[in-house]
Amino acid sequence: MTTFQDPETGELLDRAELGDAAAIEELLTQHRARLRRMVHARMDDRLATCMDASDVVQETLMMAAQNLPEYLKTRPLPFYPWLRQIAWNRLVALRRRYVEVSKRDVTREQSLELSGESAMRLADQLAASETGVVKRLVRKEARDRVQSALQALGELDREIVLLRHIEAMSYVEVAATIKISETAAKQRHVRALQRLRRELGEESSGA
């Protein structure tokens, strides 16, 4: 199965499949900053007190190196969503180990909450080109309001907003991550932003 890759990553994957050690090293490091941003955003605030995001990223890259030959056989996902899934699974395991959780299924994509700092970043993004209630909120209140508004969204729509605005993923990557079409991801993103702004008291005509 062949999946869409940006040209640079696709070339590195082809070289890695031929055993090019330099290409493998570049593949595993060029997304380090993105991966750290994702881990930092999704790491439970309680987990962050006993685990550093950089350690999770390093463990993820080591696991990716071990599993890269298997990935290269079929390339079931674009490379970054595949790499991100390894980090996600690691966060789930760490949360189970270090943080008391209910018996709900925490392996689902939507179950890891947004960190407080990332909620603030989303609030700032929504306020950046808007006027209205978000700009008038103090930072702590804005964070709490954003968390509450996100919970009012459906699970899939909430995840699309977070993938796009917190993790800065492309629509192709979003679609691969949550297993919907790119067109559906775009459409749901627009609708989710509209509802999110309504939940926050914003008057908005679109994304």
Short mmCIF file of C-alpha atoms in Angstrom, two decimals:
data_model
loop_
_atom_site.label_atom_id
_atom_site.label_comp_id
_atom_site.label_asym_id
_atom_site.label_seq_id
_atom_site.Cartn_x
_atom_site.Cartn_y
_atom_site.Cartn_z
CA MET A 1 0.00 0.00 0.00
CA THR A 2 1.38 3.40 -0.99
CA THR A 3 0.34 6.54 0.87
CA PHE A 4 0.91 10.18 0.10
CA GLN A 5 4.19 11.60 1.35
CA ASP A 6 5.73 14.99 0.80
CA PRO A 7 8.50 14.62 -1.81
CA GLU A 8 11.39 15.08 0.63
CA THR A 9 10.09 12.47 3.06
CA GLY A 10 9.24 10.11 0.22
CA GLU A 11 12.81 10.28 -1.07
CA LEU A 12 14.20 9.64 2.42
CA LEU A 13 11.91 6.64 2.83
CA ASP A 14 13.07 5.20 -0.49
CA ARG A 15 16.71 5.61 0.56
CA ALA A 16 15.99 4.17 4.01
CA GLU A 17 14.42 1.11 2.41
CA LEU A 18 17.70 0.56 0.58
CA GLY A 19 19.57 0.67 3.89
CA ASP A 20 20.87 4.25 3.73
CA ALA A 21 21.84 4.96 7.36
CA ALA A 22 22.01 8.73 6.83
CA ALA A 23 18.47 8.76 5.42
CA ILE A 24 17.20 6.75 8.38
CA GLU A 25 18.84 9.18 10.81
CA GLU A 26 17.33 12.16 9.02
CA LEU A 27 13.87 10.59 8.98
CA LEU A 28 13.98 10.05 12.71
CA THR A 29 15.21 13.54 13.56
CA GLN A 30 13.59 15.92 11.07
CA HIS A 31 10.23 15.65 12.87
CA ARG A 32 11.67 15.89 16.39
CA ALA A 33 10.36 19.42 17.00
CA ARG A 34 6.87 18.54 15.77
CA LEU A 35 6.84 15.40 17.85
CA ARG A 36 7.90 17.28 20.97
CA ARG A 37 5.14 19.83 20.40
CA MET A 38 2.61 17.02 20.12
CA VAL A 39 3.86 15.26 23.27
CA HIS A 40 3.95 18.51 25.24
CA ALA A 41 0.40 19.33 24.14
CA ARG A 42 -1.05 15.92 24.97
CA MET A 43 0.87 15.13 28.14
CA ASP A 44 -1.40 15.17 31.15
CA ASP A 45 -0.43 18.02 33.50
CA ARG A 46 -0.09 15.46 36.30
CA LEU A 47 2.17 13.25 34.19
CA ALA A 48 4.34 16.26 33.31
CA THR A 49 5.36 16.56 36.96
CA CYS A 50 7.23 13.24 36.79
CA MET A 51 8.14 12.90 33.11
CA ASP A 52 9.77 15.28 30.64
CA ALA A 53 8.41 15.57 27.11
CA SER A 54 11.93 15.25 25.69
CA ASP A 55 12.29 11.82 27.30
CA VAL A 56 9.06 10.65 25.67
CA VAL A 57 10.26 11.94 22.30
CA GLN A 58 13.60 10.14 22.66
CA GLU A 59 11.86 6.88 23.56
CA THR A 60 9.54 7.32 20.59
CA LEU A 61 12.43 7.78 18.17
CA MET A 62 14.17 4.68 19.54
CA MET A 63 11.00 2.62 19.11
CA ALA A 64 10.51 4.05 15.62
CA ALA A 65 14.04 3.01 14.65
CA GLN A 66 13.30 -0.55 15.78
CA ASN A 67 10.01 -0.69 13.87
CA LEU A 68 11.05 1.22 10.76
CA PRO A 69 11.88 -1.88 8.64
CA GLU A 70 8.37 -3.23 9.21
CA TYR A 71 6.82 0.16 8.38
CA LEU A 72 8.81 0.40 5.16
CA LYS A 73 7.36 -2.87 3.89
CA THR A 74 3.84 -1.43 3.49
CA ARG A 75 3.96 2.27 4.52
CA PRO A 76 0.37 2.08 5.84
CA LEU A 77 0.37 5.74 6.90
CA PRO A 78 2.28 8.86 5.92
CA PHE A 79 5.48 8.86 7.95
CA TYR A 80 4.70 11.55 10.50
CA PRO A 81 1.26 10.17 11.49
CA TRP A 82 2.96 6.79 11.94
CA LEU A 83 5.67 8.33 14.11
CA ARG A 84 3.06 10.28 16.07
CA GLN A 85 1.07 7.11 16.76
CA ILE A 86 4.10 5.59 18.46
CA ALA A 87 4.36 8.67 20.68
CA TRP A 88 0.63 8.51 21.38
CA ASN A 89 0.81 4.89 22.47
CA ARG A 90 3.75 5.73 24.73
CA LEU A 91 1.79 8.55 26.37
CA VAL A 92 -1.15 6.23 26.97
CA ALA A 93 1.16 3.67 28.61
CA LEU A 94 2.80 6.31 30.79
CA ARG A 95 -0.53 7.71 31.82
CA ARG A 96 -1.69 4.28 32.88
CA ARG A 97 1.49 3.82 34.88
CA TYR A 98 1.80 7.19 36.60
CA VAL A 99 -1.65 8.78 36.67
CA GLU A 100 -4.76 7.38 38.28
CA VAL A 101 -7.46 7.08 35.64
CA SER A 102 -10.95 5.69 35.47
CA LYS A 103 -11.63 2.36 33.80
CA ARG A 104 -12.68 3.97 30.54
CA ASP A 105 -10.78 3.01 27.40
CA VAL A 106 -7.80 5.38 27.36
CA THR A 107 -6.40 3.88 24.17
CA ARG A 108 -8.85 5.89 22.10
CA GLU A 109 -7.46 8.92 20.34
CA GLN A 110 -9.79 11.35 22.07
CA SER A 111 -9.18 10.19 25.63
CA LEU A 112 -5.98 12.10 26.38
CA GLU A 113 -6.90 15.59 27.49
CA LEU A 114 -5.29 18.76 26.22
CA SER A 115 -2.73 20.22 28.60
CA GLY A 116 -3.59 23.53 30.25
CA GLU A 117 -0.85 25.38 28.38
CA SER A 118 -2.06 24.02 25.04
CA ALA A 119 -5.63 25.04 25.85
CA MET A 120 -4.32 28.55 26.34
CA ARG A 121 -2.52 28.43 22.99
CA LEU A 122 -5.77 27.41 21.30
CA ALA A 123 -7.58 30.26 23.05
CA ASP A 124 -4.94 32.67 21.77
CA GLN A 125 -5.31 31.34 18.22
CA LEU A 126 -9.06 31.74 18.27
CA ALA A 127 -8.65 35.27 19.58
CA ALA A 128 -5.92 36.25 17.12
CA SER A 129 -8.21 37.24 14.26
CA GLU A 130 -11.46 37.67 16.19
CA THR A 131 -13.08 40.26 18.38
CA GLY A 132 -15.41 39.33 21.18
CA VAL A 133 -15.50 37.28 24.31
CA VAL A 134 -12.23 35.37 23.94
CA LYS A 135 -10.14 38.55 23.82
CA ARG A 136 -11.86 39.87 26.90
CA LEU A 137 -11.27 36.79 29.04
CA VAL A 138 -8.38 36.65 31.47
CA ARG A 139 -5.96 33.85 30.64
CA LYS A 140 -7.07 31.32 33.25
CA GLU A 141 -10.72 31.86 32.44
CA ALA A 142 -9.96 31.56 28.73
CA ARG A 143 -8.23 28.23 29.33
CA ASP A 144 -11.15 26.88 31.32
CA ARG A 145 -13.67 28.11 28.76
CA VAL A 146 -11.77 26.54 25.88
CA GLN A 147 -11.54 23.20 27.70
CA SER A 148 -15.27 23.31 28.37
CA ALA A 149 -16.10 24.31 24.78
CA LEU A 150 -13.93 21.49 23.41
CA GLN A 151 -15.81 18.98 25.53
CA ALA A 152 -19.05 20.18 23.97
CA LEU A 153 -17.83 19.10 20.53
CA GLY A 154 -18.19 15.57 19.27
CA GLU A 155 -15.08 13.45 19.80
CA LEU A 156 -14.09 13.41 16.13
CA ASP A 157 -14.61 17.15 15.66
CA ARG A 158 -12.69 17.94 18.84
CA GLU A 159 -9.76 15.86 17.66
CA ILE A 160 -9.71 17.55 14.25
CA VAL A 161 -9.49 20.98 15.90
CA LEU A 162 -6.63 19.86 18.12
CA LEU A 163 -4.72 18.17 15.30
CA ARG A 164 -4.99 21.23 13.10
CA HIS A 165 -4.48 24.04 15.61
CA ILE A 166 -2.32 22.54 18.33
CA GLU A 167 -0.30 19.96 16.40
CA ALA A 168 -0.26 21.93 13.13
CA MET A 169 -0.98 18.87 11.03
CA SER A 170 -1.90 19.09 7.36
CA TYR A 171 -5.31 17.87 6.21
CA VAL A 172 -3.60 14.86 4.63
CA GLU A 173 -2.03 13.99 7.99
CA VAL A 174 -5.28 14.61 9.87
CA ALA A 175 -7.17 12.35 7.49
CA ALA A 176 -4.60 9.57 7.86
CA THR A 177 -4.55 9.90 11.65
CA ILE A 178 -8.30 9.65 12.21
CA LYS A 179 -9.03 7.52 9.14
CA ILE A 180 -11.40 9.74 7.18
CA SER A 181 -11.06 11.33 3.75
CA GLU A 182 -9.17 14.58 3.28
CA THR A 183 -12.37 16.26 2.04
CA ALA A 184 -14.29 15.12 5.11
CA ALA A 185 -11.50 16.39 7.36
CA LYS A 186 -11.69 19.84 5.78
CA GLN A 187 -15.47 20.01 6.01
CA ARG A 188 -15.59 18.82 9.61
CA HIS A 189 -12.85 21.27 10.57
CA VAL A 190 -14.86 24.23 9.31
CA ARG A 191 -18.01 23.09 11.10
CA ALA A 192 -16.11 22.29 14.30
CA LEU A 193 -14.56 25.76 14.43
CA GLN A 194 -17.95 27.35 13.88
CA ARG A 195 -19.44 25.41 16.78
CA LEU A 196 -16.43 26.01 19.00
CA ARG A 197 -16.73 29.75 18.53
CA ARG A 198 -20.46 29.57 19.21
CA GLU A 199 -19.73 27.69 22.43
CA LEU A 200 -17.32 30.45 23.39
CA GLY A 201 -19.90 33.11 22.61
CA GLU A 202 -18.23 34.23 19.41
CA GLU A 203 -20.14 35.31 16.39
CA SER A 204 -18.36 33.67 13.50
CA SER A 205 -19.16 33.17 9.85
CA GLY A 206 -16.55 30.51 9.16
CA ALA A 207 -13.18 29.03 9.92
#
